[in-house]
Coordinates of C-alpha atoms and ligand atoms in Angstrom, one line a residue:
M21 CA 117.4 171.8 -24.2
P22 CA 119.5 174.6 -25.5
N23 CA 123.1 173.7 -26.5
T24 CA 125.1 176.6 -25.0
P25 CA 128.7 176.6 -26.0
L26 CA 130.6 174.6 -23.3
T27 CA 134.2 176.0 -22.6
V28 CA 136.5 173.0 -21.7
V29 CA 139.4 174.1 -19.5
R30 CA 142.2 171.6 -18.8
S31 CA 144.7 173.7 -16.7
K32 CA 144.6 175.9 -13.7
S33 CA 146.1 178.8 -15.7
G34 CA 143.4 178.5 -18.5
L35 CA 140.7 178.5 -15.8
R36 CA 142.2 181.6 -14.1
D37 CA 141.7 183.7 -17.3
A38 CA 138.3 182.4 -18.0
I39 CA 136.9 183.0 -14.5
A40 CA 138.7 186.4 -14.2
N41 CA 136.8 187.6 -17.3
I42 CA 133.5 186.3 -15.9
H43 CA 134.0 188.2 -12.6
Y44 CA 135.2 191.3 -14.4
S45 CA 131.9 191.4 -16.3
G46 CA 130.1 191.4 -13.0
Q47 CA 128.6 187.9 -13.4
R48 CA 127.9 185.6 -10.4
V49 CA 129.7 182.2 -10.8
G50 CA 128.0 179.1 -9.8
F51 CA 130.1 175.9 -9.2
V52 CA 129.3 172.1 -9.3
P53 CA 132.2 169.9 -8.4
T54 CA 131.9 166.3 -9.6
M55 CA 133.9 163.1 -10.2
G56 CA 132.2 162.7 -13.6
A57 CA 130.3 159.6 -14.8
L58 CA 127.5 162.1 -14.8
H59 CA 123.9 161.2 -14.3
N60 CA 120.7 163.1 -13.8
G61 CA 121.6 163.9 -10.1
H62 CA 124.6 165.9 -11.3
L63 CA 122.6 167.6 -13.9
S64 CA 119.9 168.7 -11.5
L65 CA 122.7 170.5 -9.6
I66 CA 123.7 172.3 -12.8
D67 CA 120.1 173.4 -13.2
L68 CA 120.0 174.5 -9.6
A69 CA 123.3 176.4 -9.9
R70 CA 121.9 178.2 -12.9
T71 CA 119.0 179.6 -10.9
K72 CA 121.6 181.0 -8.4
S73 CA 124.2 182.4 -10.8
D74 CA 124.9 183.8 -14.2
F75 CA 127.6 181.6 -15.3
V76 CA 127.8 177.9 -14.3
A77 CA 131.2 176.1 -14.0
A78 CA 131.5 172.3 -13.2
S79 CA 134.5 170.4 -12.5
I80 CA 135.4 166.7 -13.2
F81 CA 138.3 165.4 -11.1
V82 CA 138.4 161.8 -9.7
N83 CA 140.2 162.8 -6.5
P84 CA 142.8 160.3 -5.5
T85 CA 143.2 161.5 -2.0
Q86 CA 139.6 160.6 -1.0
F87 CA 140.1 156.9 -2.0
A88 CA 141.9 154.5 0.4
P89 CA 144.1 151.8 -0.9
G90 CA 141.9 148.9 -2.1
E91 CA 139.0 151.1 -2.9
D92 CA 137.8 151.7 -6.5
F93 CA 140.0 154.7 -7.6
E94 CA 141.3 152.7 -10.6
T95 CA 138.0 151.3 -11.6
Y96 CA 135.8 154.4 -10.8
P97 CA 133.8 155.0 -14.0
R98 CA 135.3 157.6 -16.4
D99 CA 133.4 158.7 -19.4
E100 CA 134.7 162.1 -20.5
D101 CA 133.0 162.3 -24.0
A102 CA 129.6 161.5 -22.7
D103 CA 130.1 163.8 -19.7
L104 CA 131.0 166.9 -21.9
E105 CA 127.8 166.2 -24.0
K106 CA 125.6 166.1 -21.0
L107 CA 127.1 169.3 -19.5
A108 CA 126.7 171.1 -22.8
S109 CA 123.0 170.0 -23.1
A110 CA 122.3 171.0 -19.5
G111 CA 123.6 174.5 -20.4
C112 CA 126.8 174.4 -18.3
N113 CA 129.1 177.2 -19.3
L114 CA 132.5 175.8 -18.4
V115 CA 134.0 172.6 -17.3
Y116 CA 137.2 172.4 -15.4
L117 CA 139.2 169.1 -15.9
P118 CA 142.3 169.7 -13.8
T119 CA 145.3 167.5 -13.9
V120 CA 146.5 165.7 -10.7
E121 CA 149.5 168.2 -10.8
D122 CA 147.2 171.1 -11.0
M123 CA 145.3 169.9 -7.9
Y124 CA 148.3 168.5 -6.0
P125 CA 151.5 170.2 -7.2
T126 CA 154.7 168.0 -6.6
G127 CA 155.7 168.4 -3.0
S128 CA 152.2 169.5 -1.9
L129 CA 151.7 169.0 1.8
T130 CA 148.6 171.0 2.9
D131 CA 145.4 169.2 3.9
V132 CA 142.1 170.8 4.9
R133 CA 140.4 168.7 7.7
V134 CA 137.2 169.1 9.6
P135 CA 137.8 166.8 12.4
G136 CA 134.6 165.7 14.3
P137 CA 131.9 165.4 11.7
S138 CA 134.5 163.9 9.3
D139 CA 135.0 161.0 11.8
L140 CA 131.4 160.0 12.2
L141 CA 129.0 157.8 10.1
D142 CA 131.0 157.2 6.7
G143 CA 134.1 158.5 8.4
V144 CA 134.1 155.5 10.7
Y145 CA 134.2 153.2 7.7
R146 CA 136.3 155.4 5.4
P147 CA 138.6 157.2 7.8
H148 CA 140.4 159.3 5.3
F149 CA 137.6 160.0 3.0
F150 CA 136.3 163.3 4.1
Y151 CA 139.8 164.7 4.7
G152 CA 140.4 164.0 1.0
V153 CA 137.1 165.6 0.0
T154 CA 137.6 168.8 2.1
T155 CA 141.2 169.1 0.8
V156 CA 140.2 168.9 -2.8
V157 CA 137.0 171.0 -2.5
A158 CA 139.0 173.8 -0.7
R159 CA 141.6 173.8 -3.6
L160 CA 138.8 173.8 -6.2
F161 CA 137.2 176.7 -4.4
I162 CA 140.4 178.6 -4.6
H163 CA 140.9 177.7 -8.3
V164 CA 137.3 178.4 -9.4
R165 CA 136.5 181.3 -7.1
P166 CA 132.7 180.7 -7.2
D167 CA 130.0 182.8 -5.6
V168 CA 127.8 179.8 -5.0
A169 CA 128.6 176.1 -4.9
V170 CA 126.0 173.4 -5.1
F171 CA 126.4 169.9 -3.6
G172 CA 123.8 167.0 -3.5
E173 CA 121.9 166.1 -0.3
K174 CA 122.6 162.5 -1.6
D175 CA 125.9 163.0 0.2
F176 CA 124.4 164.7 3.2
Q177 CA 127.4 164.3 5.5
Q178 CA 129.7 165.7 2.9
L179 CA 127.3 168.7 2.4
Q180 CA 127.4 169.5 6.1
I181 CA 131.2 169.2 6.4
I182 CA 131.6 171.5 3.4
R183 CA 129.3 174.1 5.0
Q184 CA 131.4 173.9 8.2
M185 CA 134.7 174.2 6.2
T186 CA 133.3 177.1 4.2
R187 CA 132.4 179.0 7.4
D188 CA 135.7 178.1 9.2
L189 CA 137.9 179.2 6.4
G190 CA 135.8 182.3 5.5
F191 CA 135.2 181.4 1.9
E192 CA 132.7 183.9 0.7
I193 CA 130.7 181.2 -1.1
E194 CA 127.1 180.4 -0.6
I195 CA 126.8 176.6 -0.2
V196 CA 123.5 175.2 -1.6
G197 CA 122.2 171.7 -1.2
G198 CA 120.2 170.1 -4.0
P199 CA 117.7 167.3 -3.5
T200 CA 118.5 163.7 -4.2
Q201 CA 117.5 162.5 -7.7
R202 CA 116.1 158.9 -7.6
D203 CA 115.2 156.1 -10.0
P204 CA 111.5 155.1 -9.9
D205 CA 112.1 152.5 -7.2
G206 CA 113.7 155.0 -4.9
L207 CA 117.3 154.2 -5.5
A208 CA 119.3 157.3 -5.2
Q209 CA 121.2 157.9 -8.6
S210 CA 124.9 157.4 -8.3
S211 CA 127.9 156.8 -10.5
R212 CA 128.6 153.6 -8.6
N213 CA 125.1 152.2 -9.5
R214 CA 126.8 151.1 -12.8
Y215 CA 128.6 148.5 -10.7
L216 CA 125.4 146.7 -9.8
S217 CA 124.3 143.5 -11.7
D218 CA 120.6 143.2 -12.7
D219 CA 120.0 141.0 -9.7
Q220 CA 121.8 143.4 -7.4
R221 CA 120.0 146.4 -8.9
R222 CA 116.6 144.9 -8.0
I223 CA 117.8 144.7 -4.3
A224 CA 119.2 148.2 -4.2
G225 CA 115.9 150.1 -4.0
A226 CA 115.4 148.6 -0.5
L227 CA 117.9 151.1 1.1
Q228 CA 115.7 154.1 0.6
A229 CA 112.6 151.9 1.6
A230 CA 114.4 150.9 4.8
L231 CA 114.9 154.6 5.6
V232 CA 111.3 155.6 4.7
R233 CA 110.0 152.8 6.9
A234 CA 112.2 153.6 9.8
A235 CA 111.1 157.3 9.6
A236 CA 107.4 156.2 9.6
R237 CA 107.9 153.9 12.5
I238 CA 109.6 156.6 14.5
E239 CA 106.9 159.0 13.6
A240 CA 104.4 156.5 14.9
G241 CA 106.1 156.4 18.2
T242 CA 108.3 153.3 17.9
A243 CA 111.5 153.6 20.1
L244 CA 114.5 154.9 18.0
S245 CA 116.8 152.0 18.7
T246 CA 114.0 149.6 17.7
A247 CA 113.2 151.3 14.4
L248 CA 116.9 151.4 13.5
A249 CA 117.4 147.8 14.3
E250 CA 114.3 146.9 12.2
A251 CA 115.8 148.8 9.3
R252 CA 119.0 147.0 9.5
A253 CA 117.1 143.6 9.6
F254 CA 114.9 144.8 6.7
L255 CA 118.1 145.4 4.6
R256 CA 119.5 142.0 5.2
T257 CA 116.3 140.3 4.4
A258 CA 116.0 142.3 1.2
G259 CA 119.4 140.8 0.1
F260 CA 122.0 143.4 1.3
D261 CA 125.2 141.7 2.3
K262 CA 126.4 144.0 5.1
V263 CA 124.9 147.1 6.8
D264 CA 127.6 149.6 7.9
Y265 CA 125.2 151.9 9.6
I266 CA 121.6 153.0 9.9
S267 CA 121.7 156.2 12.1
A268 CA 119.4 158.9 13.2
V269 CA 121.4 162.2 13.7
D270 CA 121.3 165.9 14.4
A271 CA 121.3 167.3 10.9
T272 CA 123.8 170.0 11.8
T273 CA 126.4 168.1 14.0
L274 CA 125.8 164.7 12.6
R275 CA 125.8 163.2 16.1
D276 CA 123.5 160.4 17.0
L277 CA 120.2 161.3 18.5
P278 CA 119.4 160.3 22.1
E279 CA 116.5 157.9 22.6
T280 CA 114.5 160.6 24.4
R281 CA 112.5 162.5 21.8
S282 CA 112.2 165.7 23.8
E283 CA 116.0 166.0 23.6
W284 CA 116.1 166.1 19.9
P285 CA 117.0 169.2 17.9
D286 CA 114.4 170.5 15.4
I287 CA 116.2 169.2 12.3
T288 CA 117.2 165.6 12.2
R289 CA 118.2 163.2 9.5
L290 CA 118.2 159.3 8.9
L291 CA 121.2 158.1 7.0
G292 CA 122.3 154.6 5.9
A293 CA 125.1 152.8 4.3
A294 CA 125.1 149.2 3.1
W295 CA 126.8 146.8 0.7
I296 CA 125.5 144.6 -2.1
G297 CA 128.4 142.4 -3.1
K298 CA 131.4 144.7 -3.6
T299 CA 129.3 147.9 -4.1
R300 CA 128.7 150.2 -1.1
L301 CA 125.5 152.4 -1.3
I302 CA 124.6 155.3 0.8
D303 CA 121.4 157.3 1.2
N304 CA 119.6 159.6 3.6
I305 CA 116.2 161.3 4.2
P306 CA 114.9 163.9 6.5
L307 CA 113.5 162.6 9.8
T308 CA 112.2 165.8 11.4
G309 CA 112.3 169.4 10.1
A310 CA 113.5 170.3 6.6
Ligands
LIG1 P1 130.1 162.7 -7.2 O1 130.4 162.9 -8.7 O2 129.6 161.5 -6.9 O3 131.3 163.3 -6.4 O4 129.0 163.8 -7.0 C1 129.1 165.2 -7.3 C2 128.0 166.0 -6.8 O5 126.7 165.4 -7.2 C3 127.9 165.8 -5.3 O6 127.6 167.1 -4.7 C4 126.9 164.8 -5.0 O7 126.2 165.0 -3.8 C5 125.9 165.1 -6.1 N1 125.1 164.0 -6.4 C6 125.4 162.7 -6.5 N2 124.3 161.9 -6.7 C7 123.2 162.7 -6.7 C8 121.9 162.5 -6.8 N3 121.3 161.3 -7.0 N4 121.0 163.5 -6.7 C9 121.6 164.8 -6.4 N5 122.8 165.0 -6.3 C10 123.7 164.1 -6.4

């Protein structure tokens, strides 16, 4: 891997100058927002951004507004030195590490909300989560001024909500989804996988397996509600402690599919969220269409 020089920017004002120079030279800026504790999933998005732009900027910011009290904001993994090394070897050109004051200046009041899709699926279990995500991503878009921004399909609901926000607010930014990177047993890579003990890690691969099995059963003609109930039972048998949801949805609106197949849209998705101990895992796969 080539080691390109990685510019590390720790303030909004420093970022403004760096990005202004890039835009001035006519280069297209690609952007990958992250919360750090980087793994191959994040790095695959850097690679994808490079194919769509001339200059790749990432950000690392553990966004306090998307954590509810009692969630893992304080304990969320942080490993800046390792992250900077990974970004440099992935060929990232710039990383923005804003302060909380940069993102939320004292007295800041403005939220960006996409009600509707933000209130479904994960939004039922984490009611403020997507409001925090869209608020910080809108602010990051304004700071970084990218031409293209890349988000993982791993967080499919988030990707669709950001597409909607980008359309609604008229950001002239192309939103690109990158495929989910998985461990050999199918577990979607995630910074939170670090929380799993060895025993829990052995169970975790069952989440993707449950979705794949459900998709195959639905494809073979099993009734939707039956296949989804089987997937929930499969997870509990595999050792998951609690299943928040296994849902089959319209990939655009994120609304539950009706039982009757002829009423389905072309592109549908299967999503799931479940707990092993204190760790909540999410995953999703296509059901029909892309
Ligand atoms: P996070 O740091 O968890 O906020 O994630 C930052 C970006 O990386 C988001 O767009 C995620 O969807 C994406 N991402 C996280 N895990 C993966 C993965 N396993 N494969 C692809 N993208 C991912």
